[in-house]
Short mmCIF file of C-alpha atoms in Angstrom, two decimals:
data_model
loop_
_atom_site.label_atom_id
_atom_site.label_comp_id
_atom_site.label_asym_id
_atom_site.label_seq_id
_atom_site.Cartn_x
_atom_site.Cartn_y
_atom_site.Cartn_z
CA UNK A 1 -56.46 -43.02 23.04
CA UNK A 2 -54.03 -41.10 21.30
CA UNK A 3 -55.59 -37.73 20.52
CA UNK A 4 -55.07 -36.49 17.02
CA UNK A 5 -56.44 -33.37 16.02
CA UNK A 6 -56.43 -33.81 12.86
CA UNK A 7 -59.47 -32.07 11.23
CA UNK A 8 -61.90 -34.17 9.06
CA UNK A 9 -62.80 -30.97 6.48
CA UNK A 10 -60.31 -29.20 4.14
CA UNK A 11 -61.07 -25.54 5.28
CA UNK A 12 -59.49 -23.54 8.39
CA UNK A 13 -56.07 -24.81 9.03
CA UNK A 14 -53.40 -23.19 10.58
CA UNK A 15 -50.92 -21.97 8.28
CA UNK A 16 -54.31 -20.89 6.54
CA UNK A 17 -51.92 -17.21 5.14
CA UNK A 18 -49.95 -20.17 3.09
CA UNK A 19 -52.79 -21.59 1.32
CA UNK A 20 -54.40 -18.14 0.32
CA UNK A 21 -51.26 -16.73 -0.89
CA UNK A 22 -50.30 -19.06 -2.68
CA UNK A 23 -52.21 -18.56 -6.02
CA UNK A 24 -50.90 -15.01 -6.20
CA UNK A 25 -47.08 -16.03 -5.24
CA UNK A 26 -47.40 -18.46 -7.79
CA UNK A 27 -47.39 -15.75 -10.30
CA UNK A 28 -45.48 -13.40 -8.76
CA UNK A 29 -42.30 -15.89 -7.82
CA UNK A 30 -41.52 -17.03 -11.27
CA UNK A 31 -41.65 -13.96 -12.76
CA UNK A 32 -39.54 -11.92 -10.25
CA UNK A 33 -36.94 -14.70 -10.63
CA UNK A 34 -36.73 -13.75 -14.21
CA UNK A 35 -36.66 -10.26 -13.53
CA UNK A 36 -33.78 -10.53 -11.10
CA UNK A 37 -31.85 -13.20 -12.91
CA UNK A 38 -32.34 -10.97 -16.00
CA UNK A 39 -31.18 -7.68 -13.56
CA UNK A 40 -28.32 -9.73 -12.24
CA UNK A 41 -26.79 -11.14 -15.91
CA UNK A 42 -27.49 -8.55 -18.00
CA UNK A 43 -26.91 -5.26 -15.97
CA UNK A 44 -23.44 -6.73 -14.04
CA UNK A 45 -20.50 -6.50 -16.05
CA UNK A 46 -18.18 -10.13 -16.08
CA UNK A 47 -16.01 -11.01 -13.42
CA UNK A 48 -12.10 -10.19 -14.14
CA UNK A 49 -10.94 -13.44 -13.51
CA UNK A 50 -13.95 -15.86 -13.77
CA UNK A 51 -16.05 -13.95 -17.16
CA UNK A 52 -19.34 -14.66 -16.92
CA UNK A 53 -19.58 -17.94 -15.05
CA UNK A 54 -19.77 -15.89 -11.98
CA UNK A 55 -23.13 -15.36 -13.45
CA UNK A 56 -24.04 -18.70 -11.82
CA UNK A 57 -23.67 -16.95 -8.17
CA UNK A 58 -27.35 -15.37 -8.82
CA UNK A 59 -28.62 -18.91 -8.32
CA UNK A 60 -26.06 -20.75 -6.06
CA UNK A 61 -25.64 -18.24 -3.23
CA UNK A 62 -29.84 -17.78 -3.11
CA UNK A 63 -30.40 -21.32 -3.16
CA UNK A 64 -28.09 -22.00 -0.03
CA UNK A 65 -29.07 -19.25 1.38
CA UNK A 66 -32.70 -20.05 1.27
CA UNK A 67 -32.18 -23.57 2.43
CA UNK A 68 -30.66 -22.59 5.74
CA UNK A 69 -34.24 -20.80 5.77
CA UNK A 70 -36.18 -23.66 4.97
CA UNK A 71 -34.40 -26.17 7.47
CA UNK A 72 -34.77 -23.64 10.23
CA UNK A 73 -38.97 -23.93 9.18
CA UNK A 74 -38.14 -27.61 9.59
CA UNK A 75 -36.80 -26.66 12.92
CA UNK A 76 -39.25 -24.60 14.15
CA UNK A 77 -42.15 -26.89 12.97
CA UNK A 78 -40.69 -30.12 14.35
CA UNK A 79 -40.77 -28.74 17.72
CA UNK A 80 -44.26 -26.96 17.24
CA UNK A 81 -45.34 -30.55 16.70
CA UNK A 82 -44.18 -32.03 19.59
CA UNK A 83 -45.11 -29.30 21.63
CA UNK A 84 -48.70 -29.47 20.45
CA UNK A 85 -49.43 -32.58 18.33
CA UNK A 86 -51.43 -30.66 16.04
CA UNK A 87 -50.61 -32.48 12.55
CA UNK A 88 -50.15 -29.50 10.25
CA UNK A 89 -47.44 -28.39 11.75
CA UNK A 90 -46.01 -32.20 10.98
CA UNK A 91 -47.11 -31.55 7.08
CA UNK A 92 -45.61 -28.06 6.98
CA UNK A 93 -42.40 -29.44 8.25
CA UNK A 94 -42.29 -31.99 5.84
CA UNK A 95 -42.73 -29.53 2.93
CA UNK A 96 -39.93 -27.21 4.02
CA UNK A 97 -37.52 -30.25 3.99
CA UNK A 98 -38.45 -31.25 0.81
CA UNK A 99 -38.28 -27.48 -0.68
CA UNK A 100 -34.96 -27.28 1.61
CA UNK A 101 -33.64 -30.74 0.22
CA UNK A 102 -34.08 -29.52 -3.59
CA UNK A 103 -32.53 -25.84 -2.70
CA UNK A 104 -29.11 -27.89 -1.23
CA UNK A 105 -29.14 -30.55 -4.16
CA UNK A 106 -29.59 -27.01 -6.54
CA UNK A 107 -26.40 -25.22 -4.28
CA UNK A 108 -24.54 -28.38 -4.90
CA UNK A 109 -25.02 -28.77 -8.78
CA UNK A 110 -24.16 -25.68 -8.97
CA UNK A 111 -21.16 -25.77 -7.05
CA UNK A 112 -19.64 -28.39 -8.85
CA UNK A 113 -20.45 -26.89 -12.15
CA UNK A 114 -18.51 -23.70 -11.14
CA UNK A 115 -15.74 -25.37 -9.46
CA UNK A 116 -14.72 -27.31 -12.44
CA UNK A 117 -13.95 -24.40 -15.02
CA UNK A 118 -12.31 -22.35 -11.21
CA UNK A 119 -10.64 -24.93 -9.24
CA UNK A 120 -10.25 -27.72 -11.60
CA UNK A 121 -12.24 -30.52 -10.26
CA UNK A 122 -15.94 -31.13 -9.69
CA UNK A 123 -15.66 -31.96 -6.31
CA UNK A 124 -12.82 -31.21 -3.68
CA UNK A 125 -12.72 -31.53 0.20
CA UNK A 126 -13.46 -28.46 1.50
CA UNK A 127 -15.56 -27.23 4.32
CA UNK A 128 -18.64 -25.83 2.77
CA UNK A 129 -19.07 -28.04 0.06
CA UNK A 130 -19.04 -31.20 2.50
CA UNK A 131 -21.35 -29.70 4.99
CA UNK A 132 -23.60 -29.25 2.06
CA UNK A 133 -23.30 -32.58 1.47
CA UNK A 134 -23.66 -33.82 4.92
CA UNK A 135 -26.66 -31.10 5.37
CA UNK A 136 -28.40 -33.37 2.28
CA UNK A 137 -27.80 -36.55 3.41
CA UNK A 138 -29.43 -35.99 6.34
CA UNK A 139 -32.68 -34.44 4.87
CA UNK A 140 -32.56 -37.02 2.32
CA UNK A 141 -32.73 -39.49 5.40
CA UNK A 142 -35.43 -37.32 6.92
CA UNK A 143 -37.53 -38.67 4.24
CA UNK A 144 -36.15 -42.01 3.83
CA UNK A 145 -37.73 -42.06 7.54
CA UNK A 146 -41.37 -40.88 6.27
CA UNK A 147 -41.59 -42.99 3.34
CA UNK A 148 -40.51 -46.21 5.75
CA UNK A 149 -43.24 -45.37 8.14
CA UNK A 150 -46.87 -45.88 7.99
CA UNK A 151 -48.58 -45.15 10.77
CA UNK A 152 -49.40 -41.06 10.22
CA UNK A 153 -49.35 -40.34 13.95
CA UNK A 154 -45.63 -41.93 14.60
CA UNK A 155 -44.25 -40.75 11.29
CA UNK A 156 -44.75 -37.68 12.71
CA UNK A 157 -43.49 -38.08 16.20
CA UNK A 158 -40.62 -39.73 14.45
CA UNK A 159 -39.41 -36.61 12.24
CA UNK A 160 -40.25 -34.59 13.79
CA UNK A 161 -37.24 -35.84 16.24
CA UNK A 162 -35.24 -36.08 13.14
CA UNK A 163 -35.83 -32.53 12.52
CA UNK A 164 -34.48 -31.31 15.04
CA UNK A 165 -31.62 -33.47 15.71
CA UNK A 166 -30.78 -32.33 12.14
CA UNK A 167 -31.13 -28.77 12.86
CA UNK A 168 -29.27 -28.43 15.90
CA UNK A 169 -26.27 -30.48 14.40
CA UNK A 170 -26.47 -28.38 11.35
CA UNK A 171 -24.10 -25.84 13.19
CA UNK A 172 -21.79 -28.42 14.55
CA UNK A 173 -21.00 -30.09 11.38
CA UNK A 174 -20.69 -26.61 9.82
CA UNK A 175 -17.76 -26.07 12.25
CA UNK A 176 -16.24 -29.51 12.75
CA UNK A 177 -15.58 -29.42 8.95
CA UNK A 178 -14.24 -26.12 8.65
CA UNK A 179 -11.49 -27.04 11.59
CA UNK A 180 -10.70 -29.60 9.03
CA UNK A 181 -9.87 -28.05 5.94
CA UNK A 182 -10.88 -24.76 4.27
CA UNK A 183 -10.46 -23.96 0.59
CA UNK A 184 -13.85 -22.34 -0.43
CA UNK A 185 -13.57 -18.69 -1.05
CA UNK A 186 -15.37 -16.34 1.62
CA UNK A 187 -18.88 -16.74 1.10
CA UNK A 188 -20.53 -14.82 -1.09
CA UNK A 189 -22.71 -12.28 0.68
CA UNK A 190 -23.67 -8.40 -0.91
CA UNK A 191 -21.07 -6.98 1.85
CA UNK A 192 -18.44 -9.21 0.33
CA UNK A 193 -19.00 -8.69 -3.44
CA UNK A 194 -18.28 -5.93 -5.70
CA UNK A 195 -21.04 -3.23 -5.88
CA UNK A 196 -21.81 -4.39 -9.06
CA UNK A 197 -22.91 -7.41 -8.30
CA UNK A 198 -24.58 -6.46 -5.04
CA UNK A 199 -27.96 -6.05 -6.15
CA UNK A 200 -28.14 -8.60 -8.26
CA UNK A 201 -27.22 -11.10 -5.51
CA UNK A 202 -30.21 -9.08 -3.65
CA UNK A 203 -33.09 -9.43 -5.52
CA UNK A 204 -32.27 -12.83 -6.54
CA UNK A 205 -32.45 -13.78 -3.27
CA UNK A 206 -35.66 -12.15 -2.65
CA UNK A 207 -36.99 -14.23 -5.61
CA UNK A 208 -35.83 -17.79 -4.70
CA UNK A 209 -37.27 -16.73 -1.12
CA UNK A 210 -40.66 -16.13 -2.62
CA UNK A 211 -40.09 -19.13 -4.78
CA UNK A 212 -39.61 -21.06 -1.38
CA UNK A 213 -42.54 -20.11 0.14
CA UNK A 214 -44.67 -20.91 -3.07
CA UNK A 215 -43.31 -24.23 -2.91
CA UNK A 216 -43.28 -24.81 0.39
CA UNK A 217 -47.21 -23.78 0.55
CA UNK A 218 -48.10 -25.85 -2.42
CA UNK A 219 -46.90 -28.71 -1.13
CA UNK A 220 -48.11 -28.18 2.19
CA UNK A 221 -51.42 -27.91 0.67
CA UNK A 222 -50.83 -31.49 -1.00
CA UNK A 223 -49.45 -32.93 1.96
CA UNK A 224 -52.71 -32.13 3.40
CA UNK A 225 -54.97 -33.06 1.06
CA UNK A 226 -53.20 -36.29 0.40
CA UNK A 227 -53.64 -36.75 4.21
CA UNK A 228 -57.47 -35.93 4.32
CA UNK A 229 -57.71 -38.70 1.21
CA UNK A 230 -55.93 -41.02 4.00
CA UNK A 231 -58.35 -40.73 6.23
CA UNK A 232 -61.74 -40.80 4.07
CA UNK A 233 -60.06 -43.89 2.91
CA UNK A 234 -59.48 -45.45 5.96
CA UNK A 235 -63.16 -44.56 7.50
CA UNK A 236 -64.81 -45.70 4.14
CA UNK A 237 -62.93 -49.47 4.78
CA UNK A 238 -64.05 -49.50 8.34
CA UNK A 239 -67.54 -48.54 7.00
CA UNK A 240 -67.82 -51.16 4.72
CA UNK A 241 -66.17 -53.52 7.39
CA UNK A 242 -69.27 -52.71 9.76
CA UNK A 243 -71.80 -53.27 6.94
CA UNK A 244 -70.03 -56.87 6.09
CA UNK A 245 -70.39 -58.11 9.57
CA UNK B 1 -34.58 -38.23 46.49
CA UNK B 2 -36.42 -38.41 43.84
CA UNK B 3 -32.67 -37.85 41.68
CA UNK B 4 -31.62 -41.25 43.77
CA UNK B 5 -34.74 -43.29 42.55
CA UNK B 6 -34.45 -42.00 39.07
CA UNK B 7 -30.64 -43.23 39.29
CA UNK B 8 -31.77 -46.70 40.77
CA UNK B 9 -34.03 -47.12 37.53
CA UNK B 10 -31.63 -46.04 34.99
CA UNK B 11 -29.30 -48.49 36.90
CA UNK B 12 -31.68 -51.20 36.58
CA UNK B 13 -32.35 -50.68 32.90
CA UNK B 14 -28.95 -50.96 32.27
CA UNK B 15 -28.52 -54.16 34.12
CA UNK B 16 -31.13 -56.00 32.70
CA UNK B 17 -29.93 -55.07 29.52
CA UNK B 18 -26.16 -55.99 30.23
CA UNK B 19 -27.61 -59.08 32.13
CA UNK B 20 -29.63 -60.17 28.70
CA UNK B 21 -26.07 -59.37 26.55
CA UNK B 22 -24.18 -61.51 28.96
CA UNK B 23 -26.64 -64.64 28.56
CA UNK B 24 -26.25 -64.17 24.88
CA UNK B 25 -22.30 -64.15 24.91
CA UNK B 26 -22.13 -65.34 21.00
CA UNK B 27 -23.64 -61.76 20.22
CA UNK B 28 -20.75 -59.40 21.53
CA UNK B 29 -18.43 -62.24 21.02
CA UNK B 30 -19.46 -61.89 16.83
CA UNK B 31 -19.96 -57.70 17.02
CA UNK B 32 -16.49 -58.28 18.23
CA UNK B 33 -14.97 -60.62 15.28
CA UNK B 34 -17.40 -58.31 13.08
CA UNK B 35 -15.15 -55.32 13.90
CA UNK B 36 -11.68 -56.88 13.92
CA UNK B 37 -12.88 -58.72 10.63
CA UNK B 38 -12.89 -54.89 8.93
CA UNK B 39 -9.74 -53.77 10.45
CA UNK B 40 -8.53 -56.93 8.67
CA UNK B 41 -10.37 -56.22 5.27
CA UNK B 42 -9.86 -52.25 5.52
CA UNK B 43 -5.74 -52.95 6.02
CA UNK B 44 -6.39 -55.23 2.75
CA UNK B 45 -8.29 -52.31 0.90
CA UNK B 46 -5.65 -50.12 2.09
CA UNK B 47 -2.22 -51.72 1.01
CA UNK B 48 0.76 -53.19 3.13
CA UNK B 49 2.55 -49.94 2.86
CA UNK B 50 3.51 -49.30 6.82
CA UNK B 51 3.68 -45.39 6.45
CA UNK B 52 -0.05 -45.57 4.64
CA UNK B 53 -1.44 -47.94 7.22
CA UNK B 54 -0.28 -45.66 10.21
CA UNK B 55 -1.61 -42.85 8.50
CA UNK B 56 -4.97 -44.14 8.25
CA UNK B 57 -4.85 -45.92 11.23
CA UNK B 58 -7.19 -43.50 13.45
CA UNK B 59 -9.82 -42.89 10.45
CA UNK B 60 -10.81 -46.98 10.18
CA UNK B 61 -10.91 -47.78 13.59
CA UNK B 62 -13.34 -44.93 13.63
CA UNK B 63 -15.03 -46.49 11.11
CA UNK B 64 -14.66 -50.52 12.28
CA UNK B 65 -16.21 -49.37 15.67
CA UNK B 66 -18.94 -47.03 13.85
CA UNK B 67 -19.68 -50.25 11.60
CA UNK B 68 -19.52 -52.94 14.64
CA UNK B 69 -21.84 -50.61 16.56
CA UNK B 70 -25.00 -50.44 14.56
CA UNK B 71 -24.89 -54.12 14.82
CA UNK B 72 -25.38 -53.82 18.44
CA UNK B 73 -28.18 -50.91 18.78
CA UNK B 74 -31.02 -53.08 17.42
CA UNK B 75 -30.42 -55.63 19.68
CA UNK B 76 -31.17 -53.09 22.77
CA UNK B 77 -34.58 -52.82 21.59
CA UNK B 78 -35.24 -56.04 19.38
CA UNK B 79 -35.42 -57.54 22.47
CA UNK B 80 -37.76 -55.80 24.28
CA UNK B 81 -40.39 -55.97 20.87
CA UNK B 82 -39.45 -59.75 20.02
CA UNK B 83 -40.48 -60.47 23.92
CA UNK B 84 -43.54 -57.99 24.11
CA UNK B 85 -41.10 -56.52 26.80
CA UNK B 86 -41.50 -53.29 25.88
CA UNK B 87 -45.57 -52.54 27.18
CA UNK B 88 -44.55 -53.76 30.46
CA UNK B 89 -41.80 -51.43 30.49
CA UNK B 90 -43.58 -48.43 29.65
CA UNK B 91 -46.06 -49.20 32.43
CA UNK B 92 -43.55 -49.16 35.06
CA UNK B 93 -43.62 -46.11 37.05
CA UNK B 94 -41.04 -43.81 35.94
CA UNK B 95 -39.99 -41.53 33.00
CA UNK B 96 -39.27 -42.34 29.57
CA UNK B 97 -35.90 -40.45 29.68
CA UNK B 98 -34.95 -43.20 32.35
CA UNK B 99 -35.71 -45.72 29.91
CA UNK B 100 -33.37 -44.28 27.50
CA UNK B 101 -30.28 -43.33 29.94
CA UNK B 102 -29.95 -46.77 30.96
CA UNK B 103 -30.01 -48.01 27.55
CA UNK B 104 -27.54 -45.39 26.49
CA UNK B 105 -25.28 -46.86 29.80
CA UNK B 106 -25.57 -50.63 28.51
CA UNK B 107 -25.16 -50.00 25.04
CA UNK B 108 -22.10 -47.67 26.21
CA UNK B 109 -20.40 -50.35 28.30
CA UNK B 110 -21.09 -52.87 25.39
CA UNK B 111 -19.54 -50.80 22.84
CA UNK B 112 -16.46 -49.78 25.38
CA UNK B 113 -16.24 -53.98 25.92
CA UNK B 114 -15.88 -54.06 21.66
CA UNK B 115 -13.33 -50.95 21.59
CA UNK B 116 -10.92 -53.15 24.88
CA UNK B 117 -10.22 -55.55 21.81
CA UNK B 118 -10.39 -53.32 18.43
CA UNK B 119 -8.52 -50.50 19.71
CA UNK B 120 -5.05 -52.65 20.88
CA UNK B 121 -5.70 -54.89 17.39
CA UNK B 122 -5.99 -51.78 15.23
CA UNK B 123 -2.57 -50.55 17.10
CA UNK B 124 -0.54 -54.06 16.31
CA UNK B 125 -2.46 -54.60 12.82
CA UNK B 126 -1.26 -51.14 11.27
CA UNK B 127 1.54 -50.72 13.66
CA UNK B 128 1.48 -47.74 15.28
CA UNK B 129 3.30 -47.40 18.89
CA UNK B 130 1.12 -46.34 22.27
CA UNK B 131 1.83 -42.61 22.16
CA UNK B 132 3.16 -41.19 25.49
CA UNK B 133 -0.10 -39.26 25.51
CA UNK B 134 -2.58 -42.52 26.09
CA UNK B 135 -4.46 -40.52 28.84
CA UNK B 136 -5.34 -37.93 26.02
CA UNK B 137 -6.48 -40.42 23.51
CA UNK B 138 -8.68 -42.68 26.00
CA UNK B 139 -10.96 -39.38 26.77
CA UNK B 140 -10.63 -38.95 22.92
CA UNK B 141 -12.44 -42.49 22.75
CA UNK B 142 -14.39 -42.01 25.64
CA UNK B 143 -16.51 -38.46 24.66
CA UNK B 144 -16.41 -39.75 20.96
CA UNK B 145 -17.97 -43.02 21.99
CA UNK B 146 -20.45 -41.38 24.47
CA UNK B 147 -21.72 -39.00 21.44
CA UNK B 148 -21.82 -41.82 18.84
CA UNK B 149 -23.77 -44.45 21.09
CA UNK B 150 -26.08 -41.45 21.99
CA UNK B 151 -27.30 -41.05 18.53
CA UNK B 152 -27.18 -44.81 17.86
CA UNK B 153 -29.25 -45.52 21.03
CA UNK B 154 -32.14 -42.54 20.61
CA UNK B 155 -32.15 -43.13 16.36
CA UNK B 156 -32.40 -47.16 16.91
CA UNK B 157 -35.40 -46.83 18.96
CA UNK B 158 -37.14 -45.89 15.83
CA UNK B 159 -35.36 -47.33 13.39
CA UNK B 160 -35.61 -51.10 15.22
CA UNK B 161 -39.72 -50.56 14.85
CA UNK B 162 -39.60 -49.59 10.83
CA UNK B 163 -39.28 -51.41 7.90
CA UNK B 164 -36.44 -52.04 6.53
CA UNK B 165 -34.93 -51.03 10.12
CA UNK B 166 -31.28 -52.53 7.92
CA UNK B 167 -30.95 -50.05 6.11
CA UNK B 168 -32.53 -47.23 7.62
CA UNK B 169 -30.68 -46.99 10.76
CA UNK B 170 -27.19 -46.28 9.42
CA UNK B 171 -28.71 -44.29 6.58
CA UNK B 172 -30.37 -41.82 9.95
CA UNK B 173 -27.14 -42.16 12.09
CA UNK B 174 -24.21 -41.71 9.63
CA UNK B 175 -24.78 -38.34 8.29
CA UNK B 176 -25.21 -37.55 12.26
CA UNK B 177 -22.52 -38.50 13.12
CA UNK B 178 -20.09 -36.74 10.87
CA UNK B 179 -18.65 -34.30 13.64
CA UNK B 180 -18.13 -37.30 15.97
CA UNK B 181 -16.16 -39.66 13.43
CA UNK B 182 -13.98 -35.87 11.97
CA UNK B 183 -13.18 -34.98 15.65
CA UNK B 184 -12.83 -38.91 17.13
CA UNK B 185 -10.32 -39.75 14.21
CA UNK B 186 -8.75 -36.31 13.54
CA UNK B 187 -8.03 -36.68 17.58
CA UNK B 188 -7.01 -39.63 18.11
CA UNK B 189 -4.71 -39.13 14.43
CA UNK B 190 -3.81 -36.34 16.31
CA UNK B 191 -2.19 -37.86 19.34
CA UNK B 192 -0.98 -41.60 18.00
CA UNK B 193 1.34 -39.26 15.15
CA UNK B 194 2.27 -36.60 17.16
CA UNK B 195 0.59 -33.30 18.08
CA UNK B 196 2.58 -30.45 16.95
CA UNK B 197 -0.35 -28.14 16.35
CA UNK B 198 -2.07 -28.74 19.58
CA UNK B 199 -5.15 -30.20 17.75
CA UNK B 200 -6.47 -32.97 20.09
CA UNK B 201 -7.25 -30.31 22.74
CA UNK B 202 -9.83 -28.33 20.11
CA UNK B 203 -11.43 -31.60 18.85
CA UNK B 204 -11.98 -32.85 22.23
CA UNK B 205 -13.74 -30.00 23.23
CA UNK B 206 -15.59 -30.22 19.94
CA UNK B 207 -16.58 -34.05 21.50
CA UNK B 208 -18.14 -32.72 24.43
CA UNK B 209 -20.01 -30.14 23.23
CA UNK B 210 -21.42 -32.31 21.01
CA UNK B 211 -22.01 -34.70 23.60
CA UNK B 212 -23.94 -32.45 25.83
CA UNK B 213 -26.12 -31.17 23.67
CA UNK B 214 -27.15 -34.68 22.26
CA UNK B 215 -27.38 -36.25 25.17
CA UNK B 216 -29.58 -33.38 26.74
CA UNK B 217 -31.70 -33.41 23.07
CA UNK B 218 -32.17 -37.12 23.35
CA UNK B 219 -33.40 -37.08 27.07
CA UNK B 220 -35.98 -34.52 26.29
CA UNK B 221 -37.16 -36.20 23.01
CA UNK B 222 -37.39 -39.69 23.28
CA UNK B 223 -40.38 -39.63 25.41
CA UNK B 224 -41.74 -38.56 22.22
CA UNK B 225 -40.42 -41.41 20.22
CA UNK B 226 -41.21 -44.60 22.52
CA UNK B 227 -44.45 -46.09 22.30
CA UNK B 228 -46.21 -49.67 23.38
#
């Protein structure tokens, strides 16, 4: 018998801080986003060469940023999984690579819509934007793997492998394509942009991380819940399949 | 001791594997045709201009080989589920990771057997000369083959048990393998055109690394992906 540890009542979970925190965070994100965004466009004064579309850096640099964090969660839960086959951990991983997925789909929009007015072109070959791209395709096959497999128990085993194998390659593809061509400007970070902008870039950051975590606990909650339904469902159809006979 | 009898299993794996290929000649026979058939239709896509066929030379035989391969991968383990082959396996004494190893060598010398005759065709078909440096640009093949049937062995042992295991395989294993098919076809570009910068060296090394750290990744995880 396989032994799954999956618990037959809503209440204590691991990850338990997520679920309580999340009614609160779910205030507090969206409106420190606004706050910062408002900091960051209104307080900075426009770039020299680029105006105001360097405005959309408050977004694009805390989005990637914050994906890195949630694939590293992705990481970190994948091989708390197989370590201990305790199912949450298989549920929170899956809601950090969905949150992570949208955050590098965000960085990528994003991208594109700033490259065209600064480089010229919506897309171009370069070493960040393609390990973006590469970084996405692989989460979006993550879940490509979920939604093809039924059985709870192995759809965990089985991303939980693709987790990490998409983690640890995240650095290798990061440098294989910068050997290959490089025309992205230095990445953005407070030590690398004017003081002006520093802060902005700061506490923007802050509030996509909080945003992250409220949507990372919300849908871990979900996950769960859609789970327990799973499981009600499948021991009410045996029930009734016992009462038949 | 117990390294020798873990080493006579792997070997066995792989032999009953290879031994199951070689009764079934028409399938490495067609992979075969399958990957010299998009040399054939890439070169078409591509134009009969000789200076823009060598130049992409190294890139689609990357790709022909990439293509041909996921062909073969399902097979290792369609096999075992068509033939309930697989329980028995699992009961034998032994480790998983044993399991895997000698699938990784079968699939590796089956793959190797499809390269012998893509690899010389892709040189005549968009004519590009041996370079002096062949000994350079078989290890090229060799590490970028070992990393890209790595991944295609470990992600087809989940992908062959899924639905819609068609689509799903090269839709896990292509993203993967990005760093392979940049460093396989930079290298190899590297050394059939000439090498001023020194290049080959760096994505070589970039091969192995990757190789060792999937290969090691796949050992330790596949136990957790096989099942009766």
């Amino acid at each position: 018998m396989t032994a799954r540890a999956f618990p037959q009542k809503i209440t204590p979970a691991p990850h338990a801080f997520l679920l309580s925190s999340w009614h609160i965070l779910g205030l507090i994100a969206p409106v420190a986003l606004i706050a910062a965004q408002a900091f960051g466009v209104l307080l900075s004064p426009p770039d020299r060469d680029m105006g105001h579309l360097q405005k959309i850096m408050y977004v694009h640099v805390p989005a990637a940023w914050n994906a890195f964090i949630a694939f590293f969660i992705v990481f970190v839960a994948s091989v708390r999984y197989l370590w201990t086959k305790d199912e949450h951990h298989d549920l929170l991983a899956a809601a950090a690579a969905e949150a992570g997925a949208v955050l590098t789909a965000l960085t990528l929009m994003l991208g594109s819509i700033w490259g065209r007015p600064t480089w010229g072109v919506w897309w171009t070959w370069d070493a960040r934007l393609t390990s973006t791209a590469v970084l996405l395709m692989i989460f979006a096959s993550y879940h490509a793997l979920r939604a093809f497999t039924e059985d709870p128990e192995r759809r965990a085993r089985w991303s939980a492998a693709v987790g990490i194998f998409g983690a640890l390659n995240v650095p290798i593809v990061y440098m294989s394509v910068r050997w290959w061509r490089t025309i992205h400007q230095v990445q953005s970070s407070p030590s690398t942009v004017d003081p002006a902008y520093a802060w902005g870039l700061r506490l923007n950051a802050i509030a996509v991380l909080l945003l992250l975590i409220y949507f990372v606990a919300k849908r871990y909650e979900i996950a769960r819940i859609e789970r327990l339904v799973e499981v009600h469902r499948d021991e009410a159809a045996l029930r009734s399949e016992v009462a038949h006979a | 001791m117990s390294a020798m009898a873990a080493w006579s299993r792997v070997r066995a794996i792989a032999a009953k594997d290879l031994v199951a290929e070689r009764r079934a000649k028409a399938n490495v026979v067609a992979v075969t045709a399958f990957g010299a058939l998009t040399l054939l239709v890439f070169g078409f896509a591509v134009g009969p201009d000789t200076a823009t066929l060598r130049a992409t030379a190294a890139g689609i035989l990357w790709l022909a080989v990439l293509f041909s391969g996921v062909l073969v991968f399902h097979r290792s383990y369609q096999l075992e589920l068509e033939g309930g082959a697989l329980e028995t396996l699992l009961l034998y004494p032994g480790e998983r990771w044993e399991i895997f190893a000698g699938k990784l060598l079968a699939n590796l010398c089956v793959i190797l057997l499809v390269e012998v005759v893509v690899i010389p065709l892709s040189l005549v078909l968009y004519s590009v000369a041996v370079p002096d440096t062949w000994p350079a640009l078989l290890s090229v093949v060799l590490f970028g083959t070992i990393g890209f049937v790595t991944l295609g062995t470990f992600y087809a042992a989940m992908a062959s048990r899924s639905r819609s295991r068609d689509v799903l395989l090269p839709l896990l294993l292509f993203p993967m393998l990005v760093p392979v098919l940049l460093a396989a076809s930079e290298g190899s570009a590297a050394l059939l055109v000439g090498d001023p910068m020194g290049d080959a060296g760096t994505w070589l090394r970039l091969l192995v690394v990757f190789d060792v750290i999937f290969v090691l990744a796949s050992l330790f995880v596949f136990e957790h992906i096989i099942e009766a």
